[in-house]
Amino acid sequence: MKNSLPSAVFIAGVLGLDVLNSLARPVDELIDWWSNGNDFLSWMKQAGLLTDDDVAVAKANMSAKEIARAAANARELREWFRGFVKAHMGTSLKANALTQLGPLKRLLEMDEVFWSLEPAPAPSSKRASSDVPATGFHLRARRRWRKPESLLAPIAEGIAQFVSSADFRHVKACAGQNCVLFFLDRTRRHGRRWCSMAVCGNRAKQEAHLARLRKPKLR
Ligand SMILES: [Zn+2]
């Protein structure tokens, strides 16, 4: 068993867009967190889309081959959605863009979500008392993971929630030279340029600094 992938990247500020960031270049090499069935399930867990129990149920109901096929279909969905985001980022999403969302709509129609009423998660001590739920219940969407396609359902849900709520004017690609990450700029002035200041922001600063040193001084 090898699991040498670094932690997955969640910097977009919204899950539907972090779907694209499952293909990223944390250092030099492009890494795909969806390149095989096991890595795909691990990404889903890191994204909070699957619990350990969900993974166990999925593995009991599907063969490794079927899970690998689901990962391949997910990669196809991701690259289709990357094209959609690239075509529309920077401007408001118009209603007629709906006609381009066929692959997403087909997945949503196949979803077999059911609802489960559960005890509310224990409130963390850091939360303000006004945030404590008024009841001890929590309504959770669940799935039975009977078919390989069902593994794509929570991803489709995330993408659908994103396209139905995000302001595409503020969807951006990181300005880092070799960076392939996308994010939703939620800063007040919408001036965010980098996936993260610690990575691409600093790299750009260092490059600008070196460029200044190389230039002959003007008087
Ligand atoms: Zn970046």
mmCIF file with all atom_site columns, C-alpha atoms and ligand atoms in Angstrom:
data_model
loop_
_atom_site.group_PDB
_atom_site.id
_atom_site.type_symbol
_atom_site.label_atom_id
_atom_site.label_alt_id
_atom_site.label_comp_id
_atom_site.label_asym_id
_atom_site.label_entity_id
_atom_site.label_seq_id
_atom_site.pdbx_PDB_ins_code
_atom_site.Cartn_x
_atom_site.Cartn_y
_atom_site.Cartn_z
_atom_site.occupancy
_atom_site.B_iso_or_equiv
_atom_site.pdbx_formal_charge
_atom_site.auth_seq_id
_atom_site.auth_comp_id
_atom_site.auth_asym_id
_atom_site.auth_atom_id
_atom_site.pdbx_PDB_model_num
ATOM   1   C  CA . MET A 1 1   ? 0.000   0.000  0.000   1.00 0.00 ? 1   MET A CA 1
ATOM   2   C  CA . LYS A 1 2   ? 1.441   3.306  -0.944  1.00 0.00 ? 2   LYS A CA 1
ATOM   3   C  CA . ASN A 1 3   ? -0.026  6.609  -0.050  1.00 0.00 ? 3   ASN A CA 1
ATOM   4   C  CA . SER A 1 4   ? 2.590   9.159  -0.863  1.00 0.00 ? 4   SER A CA 1
ATOM   5   C  CA . LEU A 1 5   ? 0.357   12.036 -1.973  1.00 0.00 ? 5   LEU A CA 1
ATOM   6   C  CA . PRO A 1 6   ? 0.571   15.234 0.056   1.00 0.00 ? 6   PRO A CA 1
ATOM   7   C  CA . SER A 1 7   ? -2.640  16.561 1.630   1.00 0.00 ? 7   SER A CA 1
ATOM   8   C  CA . ALA A 1 8   ? -5.150  17.688 -0.957  1.00 0.00 ? 8   ALA A CA 1
ATOM   9   C  CA . VAL A 1 9   ? -5.517  21.385 -1.758  1.00 0.00 ? 9   VAL A CA 1
ATOM   10  C  CA . PHE A 1 10  ? -8.585  23.254 -0.488  1.00 0.00 ? 10  PHE A CA 1
ATOM   11  C  CA . ILE A 1 11  ? -7.941  26.942 -1.051  1.00 0.00 ? 11  ILE A CA 1
ATOM   12  C  CA . ALA A 1 12  ? -10.807 27.999 -3.329  1.00 0.00 ? 12  ALA A CA 1
ATOM   13  C  CA . GLY A 1 13  ? -13.060 29.000 -0.444  1.00 0.00 ? 13  GLY A CA 1
ATOM   14  C  CA . VAL A 1 14  ? -15.838 26.870 -1.925  1.00 0.00 ? 14  VAL A CA 1
ATOM   15  C  CA . LEU A 1 15  ? -15.913 23.146 -2.506  1.00 0.00 ? 15  LEU A CA 1
ATOM   16  C  CA . GLY A 1 16  ? -17.418 23.264 -6.000  1.00 0.00 ? 16  GLY A CA 1
ATOM   17  C  CA . LEU A 1 17  ? -14.341 25.129 -7.191  1.00 0.00 ? 17  LEU A CA 1
ATOM   18  C  CA . ASP A 1 18  ? -11.845 23.093 -5.165  1.00 0.00 ? 18  ASP A CA 1
ATOM   19  C  CA . VAL A 1 19  ? -12.957 20.210 -7.368  1.00 0.00 ? 19  VAL A CA 1
ATOM   20  C  CA . LEU A 1 20  ? -10.674 21.758 -10.005 1.00 0.00 ? 20  LEU A CA 1
ATOM   21  C  CA . ASN A 1 21  ? -7.855  22.040 -7.469  1.00 0.00 ? 21  ASN A CA 1
ATOM   22  C  CA . SER A 1 22  ? -7.714  18.254 -7.132  1.00 0.00 ? 22  SER A CA 1
ATOM   23  C  CA . LEU A 1 23  ? -5.212  18.668 -9.958  1.00 0.00 ? 23  LEU A CA 1
ATOM   24  C  CA . ALA A 1 24  ? -2.465  20.967 -8.719  1.00 0.00 ? 24  ALA A CA 1
ATOM   25  C  CA . ARG A 1 25  ? 1.226   21.724 -8.763  1.00 0.00 ? 25  ARG A CA 1
ATOM   26  C  CA . PRO A 1 26  ? 2.172   22.141 -5.084  1.00 0.00 ? 26  PRO A CA 1
ATOM   27  C  CA . VAL A 1 27  ? 5.882   22.289 -5.966  1.00 0.00 ? 27  VAL A CA 1
ATOM   28  C  CA . ASP A 1 28  ? 7.178   21.419 -9.450  1.00 0.00 ? 28  ASP A CA 1
ATOM   29  C  CA . GLU A 1 29  ? 5.212   18.395 -10.428 1.00 0.00 ? 29  GLU A CA 1
ATOM   30  C  CA . LEU A 1 30  ? 1.555   18.275 -11.375 1.00 0.00 ? 30  LEU A CA 1
ATOM   31  C  CA . ILE A 1 31  ? -0.295  16.014 -8.926  1.00 0.00 ? 31  ILE A CA 1
ATOM   32  C  CA . ASP A 1 32  ? -3.683  14.459 -9.578  1.00 0.00 ? 32  ASP A CA 1
ATOM   33  C  CA . TRP A 1 33  ? -5.512  13.467 -6.382  1.00 0.00 ? 33  TRP A CA 1
ATOM   34  C  CA . TRP A 1 34  ? -8.056  11.648 -8.541  1.00 0.00 ? 34  TRP A CA 1
ATOM   35  C  CA . SER A 1 35  ? -5.621  9.536  -10.569 1.00 0.00 ? 35  SER A CA 1
ATOM   36  C  CA . ASN A 1 36  ? -6.920  6.210  -9.201  1.00 0.00 ? 36  ASN A CA 1
ATOM   37  C  CA . GLY A 1 37  ? -9.796  4.826  -7.160  1.00 0.00 ? 37  GLY A CA 1
ATOM   38  C  CA . ASN A 1 38  ? -8.107  4.858  -3.750  1.00 0.00 ? 38  ASN A CA 1
ATOM   39  C  CA . ASP A 1 39  ? -6.699  8.369  -4.108  1.00 0.00 ? 39  ASP A CA 1
ATOM   40  C  CA . PHE A 1 40  ? -10.100 9.554  -5.299  1.00 0.00 ? 40  PHE A CA 1
ATOM   41  C  CA . LEU A 1 41  ? -11.840 8.122  -2.200  1.00 0.00 ? 41  LEU A CA 1
ATOM   42  C  CA . SER A 1 42  ? -9.142  9.678  -0.017  1.00 0.00 ? 42  SER A CA 1
ATOM   43  C  CA . TRP A 1 43  ? -9.752  13.109 -1.627  1.00 0.00 ? 43  TRP A CA 1
ATOM   44  C  CA . MET A 1 44  ? -13.507 12.687 -1.054  1.00 0.00 ? 44  MET A CA 1
ATOM   45  C  CA . LYS A 1 45  ? -12.817 12.000 2.620   1.00 0.00 ? 45  LYS A CA 1
ATOM   46  C  CA . GLN A 1 46  ? -10.512 15.004 2.936   1.00 0.00 ? 46  GLN A CA 1
ATOM   47  C  CA . ALA A 1 47  ? -13.200 17.132 1.261   1.00 0.00 ? 47  ALA A CA 1
ATOM   48  C  CA . GLY A 1 48  ? -15.731 15.982 3.862   1.00 0.00 ? 48  GLY A CA 1
ATOM   49  C  CA . LEU A 1 49  ? -17.858 14.289 1.195   1.00 0.00 ? 49  LEU A CA 1
ATOM   50  C  CA . LEU A 1 50  ? -17.391 10.768 2.556   1.00 0.00 ? 50  LEU A CA 1
ATOM   51  C  CA . THR A 1 51  ? -17.072 9.435  6.090   1.00 0.00 ? 51  THR A CA 1
ATOM   52  C  CA . ASP A 1 52  ? -15.045 6.331  6.970   1.00 0.00 ? 52  ASP A CA 1
ATOM   53  C  CA . ASP A 1 53  ? -18.348 4.442  7.097   1.00 0.00 ? 53  ASP A CA 1
ATOM   54  C  CA . ASP A 1 54  ? -19.285 5.679  3.602   1.00 0.00 ? 54  ASP A CA 1
ATOM   55  C  CA . VAL A 1 55  ? -15.937 4.455  2.242   1.00 0.00 ? 55  VAL A CA 1
ATOM   56  C  CA . ALA A 1 56  ? -16.458 1.048  3.865   1.00 0.00 ? 56  ALA A CA 1
ATOM   57  C  CA . VAL A 1 57  ? -19.976 0.761  2.367   1.00 0.00 ? 57  VAL A CA 1
ATOM   58  C  CA . ALA A 1 58  ? -18.751 1.854  -1.082  1.00 0.00 ? 58  ALA A CA 1
ATOM   59  C  CA . LYS A 1 59  ? -15.916 -0.689 -0.991  1.00 0.00 ? 59  LYS A CA 1
ATOM   60  C  CA . ALA A 1 60  ? -18.336 -3.430 0.056   1.00 0.00 ? 60  ALA A CA 1
ATOM   61  C  CA . ASN A 1 61  ? -20.756 -2.598 -2.772  1.00 0.00 ? 61  ASN A CA 1
ATOM   62  C  CA . MET A 1 62  ? -18.297 -1.908 -5.592  1.00 0.00 ? 62  MET A CA 1
ATOM   63  C  CA . SER A 1 63  ? -15.265 -3.646 -7.015  1.00 0.00 ? 63  SER A CA 1
ATOM   64  C  CA . ALA A 1 64  ? -11.907 -1.860 -7.155  1.00 0.00 ? 64  ALA A CA 1
ATOM   65  C  CA . LYS A 1 65  ? -12.368 -1.703 -10.909 1.00 0.00 ? 65  LYS A CA 1
ATOM   66  C  CA . GLU A 1 66  ? -15.722 0.041  -10.536 1.00 0.00 ? 66  GLU A CA 1
ATOM   67  C  CA . ILE A 1 67  ? -14.258 2.584  -8.122  1.00 0.00 ? 67  ILE A CA 1
ATOM   68  C  CA . ALA A 1 68  ? -11.399 3.197  -10.569 1.00 0.00 ? 68  ALA A CA 1
ATOM   69  C  CA . ARG A 1 69  ? -13.967 3.776  -13.294 1.00 0.00 ? 69  ARG A CA 1
ATOM   70  C  CA . ALA A 1 70  ? -15.812 6.252  -11.064 1.00 0.00 ? 70  ALA A CA 1
ATOM   71  C  CA . ALA A 1 71  ? -12.501 8.111  -10.592 1.00 0.00 ? 71  ALA A CA 1
ATOM   72  C  CA . ALA A 1 72  ? -12.005 8.187  -14.376 1.00 0.00 ? 72  ALA A CA 1
ATOM   73  C  CA . ASN A 1 73  ? -15.529 9.568  -14.845 1.00 0.00 ? 73  ASN A CA 1
ATOM   74  C  CA . ALA A 1 74  ? -14.864 12.129 -12.119 1.00 0.00 ? 74  ALA A CA 1
ATOM   75  C  CA . ARG A 1 75  ? -11.707 13.280 -13.950 1.00 0.00 ? 75  ARG A CA 1
ATOM   76  C  CA . GLU A 1 76  ? -13.748 13.680 -17.103 1.00 0.00 ? 76  GLU A CA 1
ATOM   77  C  CA . LEU A 1 77  ? -16.367 15.705 -15.211 1.00 0.00 ? 77  LEU A CA 1
ATOM   78  C  CA . ARG A 1 78  ? -13.625 17.847 -13.656 1.00 0.00 ? 78  ARG A CA 1
ATOM   79  C  CA . GLU A 1 79  ? -11.996 18.690 -16.990 1.00 0.00 ? 79  GLU A CA 1
ATOM   80  C  CA . TRP A 1 80  ? -15.388 19.498 -18.527 1.00 0.00 ? 80  TRP A CA 1
ATOM   81  C  CA . PHE A 1 81  ? -16.105 21.805 -15.571 1.00 0.00 ? 81  PHE A CA 1
ATOM   82  C  CA . ARG A 1 82  ? -12.636 23.402 -15.865 1.00 0.00 ? 82  ARG A CA 1
ATOM   83  C  CA . GLY A 1 83  ? -13.581 24.391 -19.419 1.00 0.00 ? 83  GLY A CA 1
ATOM   84  C  CA . PHE A 1 84  ? -16.872 25.844 -18.193 1.00 0.00 ? 84  PHE A CA 1
ATOM   85  C  CA . VAL A 1 85  ? -15.161 27.862 -15.425 1.00 0.00 ? 85  VAL A CA 1
ATOM   86  C  CA . LYS A 1 86  ? -12.471 29.171 -17.786 1.00 0.00 ? 86  LYS A CA 1
ATOM   87  C  CA . ALA A 1 87  ? -15.134 30.230 -20.279 1.00 0.00 ? 87  ALA A CA 1
ATOM   88  C  CA . HIS A 1 88  ? -17.202 32.129 -17.704 1.00 0.00 ? 88  HIS A CA 1
ATOM   89  C  CA . MET A 1 89  ? -14.884 33.387 -14.962 1.00 0.00 ? 89  MET A CA 1
ATOM   90  C  CA . GLY A 1 90  ? -14.623 37.154 -14.648 1.00 0.00 ? 90  GLY A CA 1
ATOM   91  C  CA . THR A 1 91  ? -18.195 37.866 -15.749 1.00 0.00 ? 91  THR A CA 1
ATOM   92  C  CA . SER A 1 92  ? -21.622 37.251 -14.258 1.00 0.00 ? 92  SER A CA 1
ATOM   93  C  CA . LEU A 1 93  ? -23.045 33.871 -15.113 1.00 0.00 ? 93  LEU A CA 1
ATOM   94  C  CA . LYS A 1 94  ? -25.996 34.402 -17.451 1.00 0.00 ? 94  LYS A CA 1
ATOM   95  C  CA . ALA A 1 95  ? -29.101 32.217 -17.436 1.00 0.00 ? 95  ALA A CA 1
ATOM   96  C  CA . ASN A 1 96  ? -28.255 30.919 -20.910 1.00 0.00 ? 96  ASN A CA 1
ATOM   97  C  CA . ALA A 1 97  ? -25.106 29.269 -19.502 1.00 0.00 ? 97  ALA A CA 1
ATOM   98  C  CA . LEU A 1 98  ? -27.547 26.666 -18.193 1.00 0.00 ? 98  LEU A CA 1
ATOM   99  C  CA . THR A 1 99  ? -27.617 25.120 -21.654 1.00 0.00 ? 99  THR A CA 1
ATOM   100 C  CA . GLN A 1 100 ? -23.901 24.301 -21.244 1.00 0.00 ? 100 GLN A CA 1
ATOM   101 C  CA . LEU A 1 101 ? -24.429 22.435 -17.984 1.00 0.00 ? 101 LEU A CA 1
ATOM   102 C  CA . GLY A 1 102 ? -25.798 19.215 -19.505 1.00 0.00 ? 102 GLY A CA 1
ATOM   103 C  CA . PRO A 1 103 ? -23.189 16.815 -18.018 1.00 0.00 ? 103 PRO A CA 1
ATOM   104 C  CA . LEU A 1 104 ? -23.843 18.259 -14.553 1.00 0.00 ? 104 LEU A CA 1
ATOM   105 C  CA . LYS A 1 105 ? -27.627 18.151 -14.894 1.00 0.00 ? 105 LYS A CA 1
ATOM   106 C  CA . ARG A 1 106 ? -27.527 14.484 -15.948 1.00 0.00 ? 106 ARG A CA 1
ATOM   107 C  CA . LEU A 1 107 ? -25.589 13.586 -12.785 1.00 0.00 ? 107 LEU A CA 1
ATOM   108 C  CA . LEU A 1 108 ? -27.979 15.555 -10.584 1.00 0.00 ? 108 LEU A CA 1
ATOM   109 C  CA . GLU A 1 109 ? -30.929 13.676 -12.075 1.00 0.00 ? 109 GLU A CA 1
ATOM   110 C  CA . MET A 1 110 ? -29.354 10.326 -11.172 1.00 0.00 ? 110 MET A CA 1
ATOM   111 C  CA . ASP A 1 111 ? -28.656 11.270 -7.558  1.00 0.00 ? 111 ASP A CA 1
ATOM   112 C  CA . GLU A 1 112 ? -30.376 9.052  -4.972  1.00 0.00 ? 112 GLU A CA 1
ATOM   113 C  CA . VAL A 1 113 ? -29.913 11.219 -1.946  1.00 0.00 ? 113 VAL A CA 1
ATOM   114 C  CA . PHE A 1 114 ? -32.013 10.522 1.137   1.00 0.00 ? 114 PHE A CA 1
ATOM   115 C  CA . TRP A 1 115 ? -32.387 12.466 4.347   1.00 0.00 ? 115 TRP A CA 1
ATOM   116 C  CA . SER A 1 116 ? -31.445 11.441 7.815   1.00 0.00 ? 116 SER A CA 1
ATOM   117 C  CA . LEU A 1 117 ? -32.432 13.153 11.032  1.00 0.00 ? 117 LEU A CA 1
ATOM   118 C  CA . GLU A 1 118 ? -29.543 12.805 13.458  1.00 0.00 ? 118 GLU A CA 1
ATOM   119 C  CA . PRO A 1 119 ? -28.345 14.167 16.779  1.00 0.00 ? 119 PRO A CA 1
ATOM   120 C  CA . ALA A 1 120 ? -26.727 17.556 16.247  1.00 0.00 ? 120 ALA A CA 1
ATOM   121 C  CA . PRO A 1 121 ? -22.928 17.578 16.447  1.00 0.00 ? 121 PRO A CA 1
ATOM   122 C  CA . ALA A 1 122 ? -21.712 18.774 19.846  1.00 0.00 ? 122 ALA A CA 1
ATOM   123 C  CA . PRO A 1 123 ? -21.208 22.551 19.718  1.00 0.00 ? 123 PRO A CA 1
ATOM   124 C  CA . SER A 1 124 ? -17.573 23.537 19.964  1.00 0.00 ? 124 SER A CA 1
ATOM   125 C  CA . SER A 1 125 ? -16.709 25.609 23.015  1.00 0.00 ? 125 SER A CA 1
ATOM   126 C  CA . LYS A 1 126 ? -15.366 28.362 20.764  1.00 0.00 ? 126 LYS A CA 1
ATOM   127 C  CA . ARG A 1 127 ? -18.741 29.027 19.190  1.00 0.00 ? 127 ARG A CA 1
ATOM   128 C  CA . ALA A 1 128 ? -20.758 31.989 20.326  1.00 0.00 ? 128 ALA A CA 1
ATOM   129 C  CA . SER A 1 129 ? -23.829 30.966 22.321  1.00 0.00 ? 129 SER A CA 1
ATOM   130 C  CA . SER A 1 130 ? -26.044 32.480 19.599  1.00 0.00 ? 130 SER A CA 1
ATOM   131 C  CA . ASP A 1 131 ? -24.685 29.866 17.153  1.00 0.00 ? 131 ASP A CA 1
ATOM   132 C  CA . VAL A 1 132 ? -25.772 26.923 19.266  1.00 0.00 ? 132 VAL A CA 1
ATOM   133 C  CA . PRO A 1 133 ? -28.623 25.165 17.446  1.00 0.00 ? 133 PRO A CA 1
ATOM   134 C  CA . ALA A 1 134 ? -32.013 25.537 19.046  1.00 0.00 ? 134 ALA A CA 1
ATOM   135 C  CA . THR A 1 135 ? -32.700 21.799 18.785  1.00 0.00 ? 135 THR A CA 1
ATOM   136 C  CA . GLY A 1 136 ? -30.582 18.737 19.356  1.00 0.00 ? 136 GLY A CA 1
ATOM   137 C  CA . PHE A 1 137 ? -31.273 17.577 15.778  1.00 0.00 ? 137 PHE A CA 1
ATOM   138 C  CA . HIS A 1 138 ? -29.409 17.839 12.561  1.00 0.00 ? 138 HIS A CA 1
ATOM   139 C  CA . LEU A 1 139 ? -30.745 17.099 9.039   1.00 0.00 ? 139 LEU A CA 1
ATOM   140 C  CA . ARG A 1 140 ? -28.151 15.362 6.875   1.00 0.00 ? 140 ARG A CA 1
ATOM   141 C  CA . ALA A 1 141 ? -28.206 14.350 3.207   1.00 0.00 ? 141 ALA A CA 1
ATOM   142 C  CA . ARG A 1 142 ? -27.006 10.767 2.812   1.00 0.00 ? 142 ARG A CA 1
ATOM   143 C  CA . ARG A 1 143 ? -26.431 8.263  0.030   1.00 0.00 ? 143 ARG A CA 1
ATOM   144 C  CA . ARG A 1 144 ? -26.358 4.465  -0.099  1.00 0.00 ? 144 ARG A CA 1
ATOM   145 C  CA . TRP A 1 145 ? -23.314 4.058  -2.394  1.00 0.00 ? 145 TRP A CA 1
ATOM   146 C  CA . ARG A 1 146 ? -24.800 1.174  -4.299  1.00 0.00 ? 146 ARG A CA 1
ATOM   147 C  CA . LYS A 1 147 ? -23.480 2.093  -7.736  1.00 0.00 ? 147 LYS A CA 1
ATOM   148 C  CA . PRO A 1 148 ? -20.150 3.571  -8.879  1.00 0.00 ? 148 PRO A CA 1
ATOM   149 C  CA . GLU A 1 149 ? -21.928 6.609  -10.363 1.00 0.00 ? 149 GLU A CA 1
ATOM   150 C  CA . SER A 1 150 ? -23.170 7.512  -6.883  1.00 0.00 ? 150 SER A CA 1
ATOM   151 C  CA . LEU A 1 151 ? -19.598 8.497  -5.970  1.00 0.00 ? 151 LEU A CA 1
ATOM   152 C  CA . LEU A 1 152 ? -19.881 11.394 -8.412  1.00 0.00 ? 152 LEU A CA 1
ATOM   153 C  CA . ALA A 1 153 ? -23.130 12.619 -6.858  1.00 0.00 ? 153 ALA A CA 1
ATOM   154 C  CA . PRO A 1 154 ? -21.646 14.655 -3.969  1.00 0.00 ? 154 PRO A CA 1
ATOM   155 C  CA . ILE A 1 155 ? -19.174 16.238 -6.392  1.00 0.00 ? 155 ILE A CA 1
ATOM   156 C  CA . ALA A 1 156 ? -22.002 17.149 -8.761  1.00 0.00 ? 156 ALA A CA 1
ATOM   157 C  CA . GLU A 1 157 ? -23.918 18.568 -5.786  1.00 0.00 ? 157 GLU A CA 1
ATOM   158 C  CA . GLY A 1 158 ? -20.905 20.714 -4.811  1.00 0.00 ? 158 GLY A CA 1
ATOM   159 C  CA . ILE A 1 159 ? -20.474 22.003 -8.362  1.00 0.00 ? 159 ILE A CA 1
ATOM   160 C  CA . ALA A 1 160 ? -24.219 22.689 -8.651  1.00 0.00 ? 160 ALA A CA 1
ATOM   161 C  CA . GLN A 1 161 ? -24.244 24.587 -5.369  1.00 0.00 ? 161 GLN A CA 1
ATOM   162 C  CA . PHE A 1 162 ? -21.294 26.604 -6.602  1.00 0.00 ? 162 PHE A CA 1
ATOM   163 C  CA . VAL A 1 163 ? -22.757 27.543 -9.999  1.00 0.00 ? 163 VAL A CA 1
ATOM   164 C  CA . SER A 1 164 ? -26.101 28.395 -8.411  1.00 0.00 ? 164 SER A CA 1
ATOM   165 C  CA . SER A 1 165 ? -24.663 30.674 -5.740  1.00 0.00 ? 165 SER A CA 1
ATOM   166 C  CA . ALA A 1 166 ? -21.194 32.012 -6.565  1.00 0.00 ? 166 ALA A CA 1
ATOM   167 C  CA . ASP A 1 167 ? -20.550 35.345 -8.245  1.00 0.00 ? 167 ASP A CA 1
ATOM   168 C  CA . PHE A 1 168 ? -18.514 34.323 -11.293 1.00 0.00 ? 168 PHE A CA 1
ATOM   169 C  CA . ARG A 1 169 ? -17.115 37.859 -11.565 1.00 0.00 ? 169 ARG A CA 1
ATOM   170 C  CA . HIS A 1 170 ? -14.886 36.936 -8.629  1.00 0.00 ? 170 HIS A CA 1
ATOM   171 C  CA . VAL A 1 171 ? -13.792 33.496 -9.794  1.00 0.00 ? 171 VAL A CA 1
ATOM   172 C  CA . LYS A 1 172 ? -10.078 33.713 -10.521 1.00 0.00 ? 172 LYS A CA 1
ATOM   173 C  CA . ALA A 1 173 ? -7.107  31.622 -11.556 1.00 0.00 ? 173 ALA A CA 1
ATOM   174 C  CA . CYS A 1 174 ? -4.014  32.137 -9.398  1.00 0.00 ? 174 CYS A CA 1
ATOM   175 C  CA . ALA A 1 175 ? -1.621  34.620 -11.006 1.00 0.00 ? 175 ALA A CA 1
ATOM   176 C  CA . GLY A 1 176 ? 1.349   32.403 -10.098 1.00 0.00 ? 176 GLY A CA 1
ATOM   177 C  CA . GLN A 1 177 ? 3.380   31.512 -13.157 1.00 0.00 ? 177 GLN A CA 1
ATOM   178 C  CA . ASN A 1 178 ? 3.044   27.733 -13.102 1.00 0.00 ? 178 ASN A CA 1
ATOM   179 C  CA . CYS A 1 179 ? 0.108   27.550 -10.743 1.00 0.00 ? 179 CYS A CA 1
ATOM   180 C  CA . VAL A 1 180 ? -3.125  25.931 -11.916 1.00 0.00 ? 180 VAL A CA 1
ATOM   181 C  CA . LEU A 1 181 ? -5.302  26.696 -8.890  1.00 0.00 ? 181 LEU A CA 1
ATOM   182 C  CA . PHE A 1 182 ? -8.663  28.475 -8.954  1.00 0.00 ? 182 PHE A CA 1
ATOM   183 C  CA . PHE A 1 183 ? -10.392 30.365 -6.164  1.00 0.00 ? 183 PHE A CA 1
ATOM   184 C  CA . LEU A 1 184 ? -13.355 32.577 -5.375  1.00 0.00 ? 184 LEU A CA 1
ATOM   185 C  CA . ASP A 1 185 ? -12.094 36.008 -4.372  1.00 0.00 ? 185 ASP A CA 1
ATOM   186 C  CA . ARG A 1 186 ? -14.124 36.921 -1.286  1.00 0.00 ? 186 ARG A CA 1
ATOM   187 C  CA . THR A 1 187 ? -11.914 39.805 -0.183  1.00 0.00 ? 187 THR A CA 1
ATOM   188 C  CA . ARG A 1 188 ? -13.736 43.104 0.267   1.00 0.00 ? 188 ARG A CA 1
ATOM   189 C  CA . ARG A 1 189 ? -11.937 44.835 -2.596  1.00 0.00 ? 189 ARG A CA 1
ATOM   190 C  CA . HIS A 1 190 ? -11.688 41.704 -4.724  1.00 0.00 ? 190 HIS A CA 1
ATOM   191 C  CA . GLY A 1 191 ? -7.958  42.173 -5.033  1.00 0.00 ? 191 GLY A CA 1
ATOM   192 C  CA . ARG A 1 192 ? -6.863  38.617 -4.261  1.00 0.00 ? 192 ARG A CA 1
ATOM   193 C  CA . ARG A 1 193 ? -4.350  37.406 -6.860  1.00 0.00 ? 193 ARG A CA 1
ATOM   194 C  CA . TRP A 1 194 ? -2.813  34.291 -5.361  1.00 0.00 ? 194 TRP A CA 1
ATOM   195 C  CA . CYS A 1 195 ? -3.920  30.845 -4.308  1.00 0.00 ? 195 CYS A CA 1
ATOM   196 C  CA . SER A 1 196 ? -1.991  31.598 -1.147  1.00 0.00 ? 196 SER A CA 1
ATOM   197 C  CA . MET A 1 197 ? 0.318   34.401 -0.112  1.00 0.00 ? 197 MET A CA 1
ATOM   198 C  CA . ALA A 1 198 ? 2.638   31.828 1.482   1.00 0.00 ? 198 ALA A CA 1
ATOM   199 C  CA . VAL A 1 199 ? 3.229   30.017 -1.812  1.00 0.00 ? 199 VAL A CA 1
ATOM   200 C  CA . CYS A 1 200 ? 2.615   31.933 -5.038  1.00 0.00 ? 200 CYS A CA 1
ATOM   201 C  CA . GLY A 1 201 ? 2.456   35.396 -3.424  1.00 0.00 ? 201 GLY A CA 1
ATOM   202 C  CA . ASN A 1 202 ? 5.901   35.031 -1.877  1.00 0.00 ? 202 ASN A CA 1
ATOM   203 C  CA . ARG A 1 203 ? 7.373   33.475 -4.987  1.00 0.00 ? 203 ARG A CA 1
ATOM   204 C  CA . ALA A 1 204 ? 6.202   36.455 -7.050  1.00 0.00 ? 204 ALA A CA 1
ATOM   205 C  CA . LYS A 1 205 ? 7.596   38.868 -4.454  1.00 0.00 ? 205 LYS A CA 1
ATOM   206 C  CA . GLN A 1 206 ? 10.991  37.156 -4.538  1.00 0.00 ? 206 GLN A CA 1
ATOM   207 C  CA . GLU A 1 207 ? 11.042  37.173 -8.342  1.00 0.00 ? 207 GLU A CA 1
ATOM   208 C  CA . ALA A 1 208 ? 10.201  40.888 -8.431  1.00 0.00 ? 208 ALA A CA 1
ATOM   209 C  CA . HIS A 1 209 ? 12.938  41.528 -5.878  1.00 0.00 ? 209 HIS A CA 1
ATOM   210 C  CA . LEU A 1 210 ? 15.517  39.600 -7.922  1.00 0.00 ? 210 LEU A CA 1
ATOM   211 C  CA . ALA A 1 211 ? 14.458  41.449 -11.069 1.00 0.00 ? 211 ALA A CA 1
ATOM   212 C  CA . ARG A 1 212 ? 15.027  44.766 -9.280  1.00 0.00 ? 212 ARG A CA 1
ATOM   213 C  CA . LEU A 1 213 ? 18.505  43.647 -8.178  1.00 0.00 ? 213 LEU A CA 1
ATOM   214 C  CA . ARG A 1 214 ? 19.415  42.640 -11.715 1.00 0.00 ? 214 ARG A CA 1
ATOM   215 C  CA . LYS A 1 215 ? 18.360  45.978 -13.195 1.00 0.00 ? 215 LYS A CA 1
ATOM   216 C  CA . PRO A 1 216 ? 21.069  48.661 -13.339 1.00 0.00 ? 216 PRO A CA 1
ATOM   217 C  CA . LYS A 1 217 ? 20.358  51.436 -10.822 1.00 0.00 ? 217 LYS A CA 1
ATOM   218 C  CA . LEU A 1 218 ? 18.892  54.582 -12.353 1.00 0.00 ? 218 LEU A CA 1
ATOM   219 C  CA . ARG A 1 219 ? 19.722  57.975 -10.934 1.00 0.00 ? 219 ARG A CA 1
HETATM 220 ZN ZN . ZN  B 2 .   ? -0.885  29.777 -6.926  1.00 0.00 ? 1   ZN  B ZN 1
#
